[in-house]
XYZ file of C-alpha atoms in Angstrom:
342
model
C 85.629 113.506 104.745
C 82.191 113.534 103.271
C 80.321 111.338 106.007
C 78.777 112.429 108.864
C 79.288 112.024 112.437
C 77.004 109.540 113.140
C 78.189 107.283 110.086
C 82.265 108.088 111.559
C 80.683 107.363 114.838
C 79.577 103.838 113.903
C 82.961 102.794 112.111
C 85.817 104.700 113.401
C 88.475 107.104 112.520
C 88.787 107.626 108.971
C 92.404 107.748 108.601
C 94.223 110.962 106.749
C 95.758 110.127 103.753
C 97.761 113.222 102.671
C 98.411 114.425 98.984
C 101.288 113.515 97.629
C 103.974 116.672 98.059
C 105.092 119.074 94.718
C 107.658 118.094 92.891
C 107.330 114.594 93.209
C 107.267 111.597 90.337
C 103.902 110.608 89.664
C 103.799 107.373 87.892
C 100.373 106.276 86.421
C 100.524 102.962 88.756
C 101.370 102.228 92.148
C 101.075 98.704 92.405
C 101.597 98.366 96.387
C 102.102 94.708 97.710
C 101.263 94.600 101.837
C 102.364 90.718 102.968
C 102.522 88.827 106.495
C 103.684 85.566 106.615
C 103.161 84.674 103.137
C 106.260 84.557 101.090
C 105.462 80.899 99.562
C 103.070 82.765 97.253
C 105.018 85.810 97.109
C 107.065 84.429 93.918
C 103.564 84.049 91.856
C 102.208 87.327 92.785
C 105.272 89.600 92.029
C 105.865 87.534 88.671
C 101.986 88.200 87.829
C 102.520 92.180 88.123
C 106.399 91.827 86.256
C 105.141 90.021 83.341
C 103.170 93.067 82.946
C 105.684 96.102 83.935
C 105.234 98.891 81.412
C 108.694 100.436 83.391
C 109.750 102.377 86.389
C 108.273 105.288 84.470
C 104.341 104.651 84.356
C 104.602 101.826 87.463
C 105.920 102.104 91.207
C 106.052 98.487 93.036
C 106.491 98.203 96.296
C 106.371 95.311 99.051
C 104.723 96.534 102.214
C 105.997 93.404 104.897
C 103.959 93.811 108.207
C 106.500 92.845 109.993
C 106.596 88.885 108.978
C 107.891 86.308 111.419
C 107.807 82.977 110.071
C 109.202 83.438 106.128
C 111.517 86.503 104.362
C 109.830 88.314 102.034
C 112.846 90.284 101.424
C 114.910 87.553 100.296
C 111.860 86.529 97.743
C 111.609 89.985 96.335
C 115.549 89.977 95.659
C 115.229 86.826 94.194
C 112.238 87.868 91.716
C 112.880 91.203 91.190
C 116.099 92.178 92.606
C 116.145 96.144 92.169
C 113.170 96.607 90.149
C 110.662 96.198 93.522
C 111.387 98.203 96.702
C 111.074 96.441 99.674
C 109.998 98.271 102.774
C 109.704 96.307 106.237
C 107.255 98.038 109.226
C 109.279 97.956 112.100
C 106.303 96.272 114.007
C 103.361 94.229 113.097
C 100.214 96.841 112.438
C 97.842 94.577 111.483
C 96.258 94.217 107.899
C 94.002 97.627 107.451
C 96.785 99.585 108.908
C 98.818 97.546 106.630
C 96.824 98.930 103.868
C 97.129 102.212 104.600
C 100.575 102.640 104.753
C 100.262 100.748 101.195
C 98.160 104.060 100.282
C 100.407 106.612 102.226
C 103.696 104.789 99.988
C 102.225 105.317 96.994
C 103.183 107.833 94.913
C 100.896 106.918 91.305
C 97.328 108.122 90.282
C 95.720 104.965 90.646
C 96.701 102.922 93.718
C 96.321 98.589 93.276
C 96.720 96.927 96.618
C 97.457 93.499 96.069
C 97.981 91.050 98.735
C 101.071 89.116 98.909
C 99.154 85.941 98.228
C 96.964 86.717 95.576
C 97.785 87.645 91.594
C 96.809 89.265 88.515
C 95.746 87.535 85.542
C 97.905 88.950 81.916
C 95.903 91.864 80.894
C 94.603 93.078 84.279
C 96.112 96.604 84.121
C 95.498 97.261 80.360
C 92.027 96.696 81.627
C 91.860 99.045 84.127
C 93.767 101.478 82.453
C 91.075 101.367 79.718
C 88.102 102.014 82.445
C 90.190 105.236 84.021
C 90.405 106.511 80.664
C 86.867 105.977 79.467
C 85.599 106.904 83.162
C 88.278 109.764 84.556
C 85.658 111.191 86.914
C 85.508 107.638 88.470
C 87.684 106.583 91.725
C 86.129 103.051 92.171
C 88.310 100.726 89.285
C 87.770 97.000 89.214
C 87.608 94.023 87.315
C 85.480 90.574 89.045
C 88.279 87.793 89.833
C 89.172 84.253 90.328
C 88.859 82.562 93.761
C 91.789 79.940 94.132
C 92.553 77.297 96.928
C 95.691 77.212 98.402
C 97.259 74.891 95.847
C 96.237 77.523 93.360
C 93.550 75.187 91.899
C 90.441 77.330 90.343
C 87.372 77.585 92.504
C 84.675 79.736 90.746
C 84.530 83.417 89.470
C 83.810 86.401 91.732
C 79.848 87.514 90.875
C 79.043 90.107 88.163
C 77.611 93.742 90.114
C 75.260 94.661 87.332
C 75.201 97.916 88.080
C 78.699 99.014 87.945
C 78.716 98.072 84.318
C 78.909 101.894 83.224
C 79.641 104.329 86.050
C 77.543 104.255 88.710
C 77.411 105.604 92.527
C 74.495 103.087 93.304
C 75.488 100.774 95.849
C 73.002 98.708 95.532
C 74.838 95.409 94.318
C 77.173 95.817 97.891
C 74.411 95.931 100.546
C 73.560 92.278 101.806
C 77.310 90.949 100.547
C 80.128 91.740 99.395
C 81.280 90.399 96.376
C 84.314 92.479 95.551
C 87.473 90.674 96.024
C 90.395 92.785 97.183
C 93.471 92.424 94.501
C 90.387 93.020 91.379
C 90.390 96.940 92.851
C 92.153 100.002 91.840
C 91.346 103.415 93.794
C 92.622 106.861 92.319
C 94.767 108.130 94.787
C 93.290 111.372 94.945
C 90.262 109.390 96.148
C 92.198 108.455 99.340
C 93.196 111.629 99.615
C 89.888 113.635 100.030
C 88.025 110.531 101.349
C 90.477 108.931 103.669
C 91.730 105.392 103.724
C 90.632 101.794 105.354
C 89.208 101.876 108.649
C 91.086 99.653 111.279
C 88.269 99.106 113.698
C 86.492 96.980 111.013
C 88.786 94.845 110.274
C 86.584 92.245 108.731
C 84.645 94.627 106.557
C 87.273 97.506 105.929
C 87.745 96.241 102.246
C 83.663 96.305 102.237
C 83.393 99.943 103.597
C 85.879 100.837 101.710
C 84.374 99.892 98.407
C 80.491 101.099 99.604
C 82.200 104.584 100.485
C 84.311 104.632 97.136
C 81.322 104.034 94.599
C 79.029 106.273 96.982
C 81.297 108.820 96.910
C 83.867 109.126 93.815
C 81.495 106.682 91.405
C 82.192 103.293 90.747
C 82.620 100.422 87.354
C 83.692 97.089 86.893
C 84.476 94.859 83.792
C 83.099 92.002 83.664
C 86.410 90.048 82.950
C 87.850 87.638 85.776
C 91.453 89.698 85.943
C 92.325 88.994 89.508
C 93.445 85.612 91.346
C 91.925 85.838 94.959
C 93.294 83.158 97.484
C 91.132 81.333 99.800
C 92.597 79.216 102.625
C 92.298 78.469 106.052
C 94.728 80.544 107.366
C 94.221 83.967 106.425
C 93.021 86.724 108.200
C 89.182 86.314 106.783
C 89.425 82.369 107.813
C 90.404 83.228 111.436
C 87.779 85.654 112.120
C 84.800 83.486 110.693
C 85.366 80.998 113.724
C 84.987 83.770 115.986
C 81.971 84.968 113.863
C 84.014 88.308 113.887
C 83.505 88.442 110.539
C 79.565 88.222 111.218
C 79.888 91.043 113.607
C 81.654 93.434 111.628
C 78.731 92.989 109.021
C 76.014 94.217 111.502
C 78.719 97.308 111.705
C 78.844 97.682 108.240
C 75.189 97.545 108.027
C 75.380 100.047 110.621
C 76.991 102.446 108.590
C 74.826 101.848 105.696
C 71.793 102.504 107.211
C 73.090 106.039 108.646
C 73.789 106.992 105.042
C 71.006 105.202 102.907
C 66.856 106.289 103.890
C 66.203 103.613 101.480
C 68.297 101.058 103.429
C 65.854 97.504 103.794
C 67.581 96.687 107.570
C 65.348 93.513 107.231
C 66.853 92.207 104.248
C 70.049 93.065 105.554
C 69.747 90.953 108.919
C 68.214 88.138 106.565
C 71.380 87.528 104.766
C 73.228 87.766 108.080
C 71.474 84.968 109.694
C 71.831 82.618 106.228
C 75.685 83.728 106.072
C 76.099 82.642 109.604
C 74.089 79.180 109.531
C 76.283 78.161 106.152
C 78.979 79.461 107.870
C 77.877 76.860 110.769
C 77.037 74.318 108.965
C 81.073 74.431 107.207
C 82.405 74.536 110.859
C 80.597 71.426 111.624
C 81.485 69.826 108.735
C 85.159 70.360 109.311
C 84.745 69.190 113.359
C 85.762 72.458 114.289
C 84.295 72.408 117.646
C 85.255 75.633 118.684
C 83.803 77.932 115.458
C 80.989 75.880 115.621
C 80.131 77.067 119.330
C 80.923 80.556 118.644
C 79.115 80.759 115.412
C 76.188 79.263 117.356
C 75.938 81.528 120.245
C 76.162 84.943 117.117
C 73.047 83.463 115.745
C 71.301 82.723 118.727
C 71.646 86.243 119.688
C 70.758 88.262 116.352
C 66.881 89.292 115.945
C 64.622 87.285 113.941
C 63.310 89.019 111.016
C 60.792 88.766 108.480
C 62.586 86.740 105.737
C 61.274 85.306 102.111
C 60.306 81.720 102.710
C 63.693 80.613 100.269
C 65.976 82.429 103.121
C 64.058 80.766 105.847
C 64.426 77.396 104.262
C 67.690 77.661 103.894
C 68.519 78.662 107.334
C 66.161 76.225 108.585
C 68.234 73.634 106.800
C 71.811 74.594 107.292
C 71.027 74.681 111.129
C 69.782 71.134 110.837
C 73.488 69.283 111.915
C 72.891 66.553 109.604
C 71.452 68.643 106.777
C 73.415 71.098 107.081
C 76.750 68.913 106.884
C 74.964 67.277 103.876
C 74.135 70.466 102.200
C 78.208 72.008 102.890
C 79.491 68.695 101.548
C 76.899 69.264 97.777
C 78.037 72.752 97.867
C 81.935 72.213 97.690
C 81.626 68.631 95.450
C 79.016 70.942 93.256
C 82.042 73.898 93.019
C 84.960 71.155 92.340
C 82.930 69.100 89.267
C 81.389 72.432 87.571
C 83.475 75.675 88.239
């Protein structure tokens, strides 16, 4: 698999994702769509991918439906696409990463989008991409920066640059304190998966994170700096429900785990520093929305992580954000800041 024991010890099984068998119809794309419980946006993310179908030929697209419960995804993709998009149900719920993977394991293209069955692609997206895995062929890691949206669909701000994937690059270095890599911007060759293996389930906040890290680490990495892909932020998806846990928060200090088993030049410190400023904005937007509840779990993470030596800007700001009152003030700037000016 390419990392070592320790680093597997740290994060899990790296599931097997097999080659795809002889004799077999490669398409150039396999544009694989996992959903749960999300068919209202369904409509816009299936019409984002049509509008750009270069045919059965070059594109495979397939909905992945873990098992929904509350909606019928099936119904929306006969609606939209009728025989064009294959629908396959799981005959249980799996959860999101192993969601993913049996995305990857479906797949029968070169270059492997997942895209979540409540986000999009903006018109041009694949051209994009396909331009980058031309120009770069000896690069696995594919990606464009994208759009975060509310639930309404209403634009919140662009996804940051990662200077450093602008040519092809295995440094990591833009990934290691956050991730700023939004899910549906991403293309993987498949023959990336294949050699490397796919998400791992045990992180289930950071899988996308790891993934990415082990990707640009391992196969190489770029990104165009054009906002291609529509990212959905709301409160009920999977990322919302494990910040109130401070899940999310936990599965970083895995993920910096792993790092620092595969990078000597790893600054832990700096690390743990944006950890502790995550989690006090974090608590600070729990308290602002009287979510009792997140608020005490988010409190009792922080109490318990290590206090580090941190530049005076990171200490102020955690200083601040664990203020209630400043905090709350500072949350409610922040989002009337983002809603006049992004």
């Amino acid at each position: 698999m390419g990392y070592v024991t320790e680093e597997t010890q740290i994060c899990g099984t790296i599931p097997t994702i097999e080659p795809i068998a002889g004799g077999v119809s490669r398409p150039l794309w396999s544009v694989m769509i996992p959903t749960y419980n999300c068919a209202k946006y369904l409509r816009e993310t299936l019409q984002s991918v049509l509008v750009q179908d270069p045919g059965t030929a070059q594109m495979q697209i397939e909905v992945v439906d873990d098992c929904s419960t509350k909606d019928d995804p099936k119904q929306t993709v006969g609606e939209i696409a009728k025989e064009r998009v294959v629908f396959y149900r799981q005959s249980q719920n799996v959860g999101a990463v192993r969601n993913f993977n049996a995305c990857i394991r479906r797949a029968r293209g070169r270059l492997v989008h997942i895209l979540h069955g409540d986000d999009a692609v903006a018109h041009g997206f694949y051209t994009e991409i396909e331009h980058l895995a031309t120009k770069y062929p000896d690069t696995a890691f594919l990606a464009t920066r994208s759009v975060e949206i509310d639930e309404r669909g209403r634009r919140l701000r662009n996804s940051p640059p990662m200077p450093l994937l602008r040519t092809s690059s295995d440094n990591p270095a833009d990934l290691l304190c956050n991730n700023p890599v939004r899910t549906p911007s991403v293309v993987i060759r498949r023959s990336f998966y294949e050699k490397h293996g796919g998400f791992v389930p045990q992180l289930p906040h950071v899988a996308d994170w790891e993934m990415w890290f082990r990707a640009i680490v391992e196969g190489r990495g770029v990104m165009s700096d054009r906002p291609l892909a529509r990212y959905r932020i709301f409160g009920d998806n999977d990322t919302s429900q494990l910040m109130r846990t401070a899940g999310n928060l936990r599965d970083w200090l895995r993920f910096g785990e792993i790092v620092s088993a595969r990078l000597d030049s790893f600054d832990r410190n700096r690390f743990l520093a944006f950890v502790r400023v995550a989690g006090a904005y974090q608590l600070a937007k729990f308290a602002h929305g009287g979510d009792r509840d997140a608020v005490c779990h988010n409190r009792e993470f922080l109490d318990s992580l290590p206090r580090v030596a941190m530049p005076w800007s990171l200490r102020v700001a955690e200083t601040i954000l664990r203020t209630p009152l400043l905090g709350i003030a500072l949350v409610r700037a922040r989002q009337q800041y983002q809603r006049l000016f992004q």
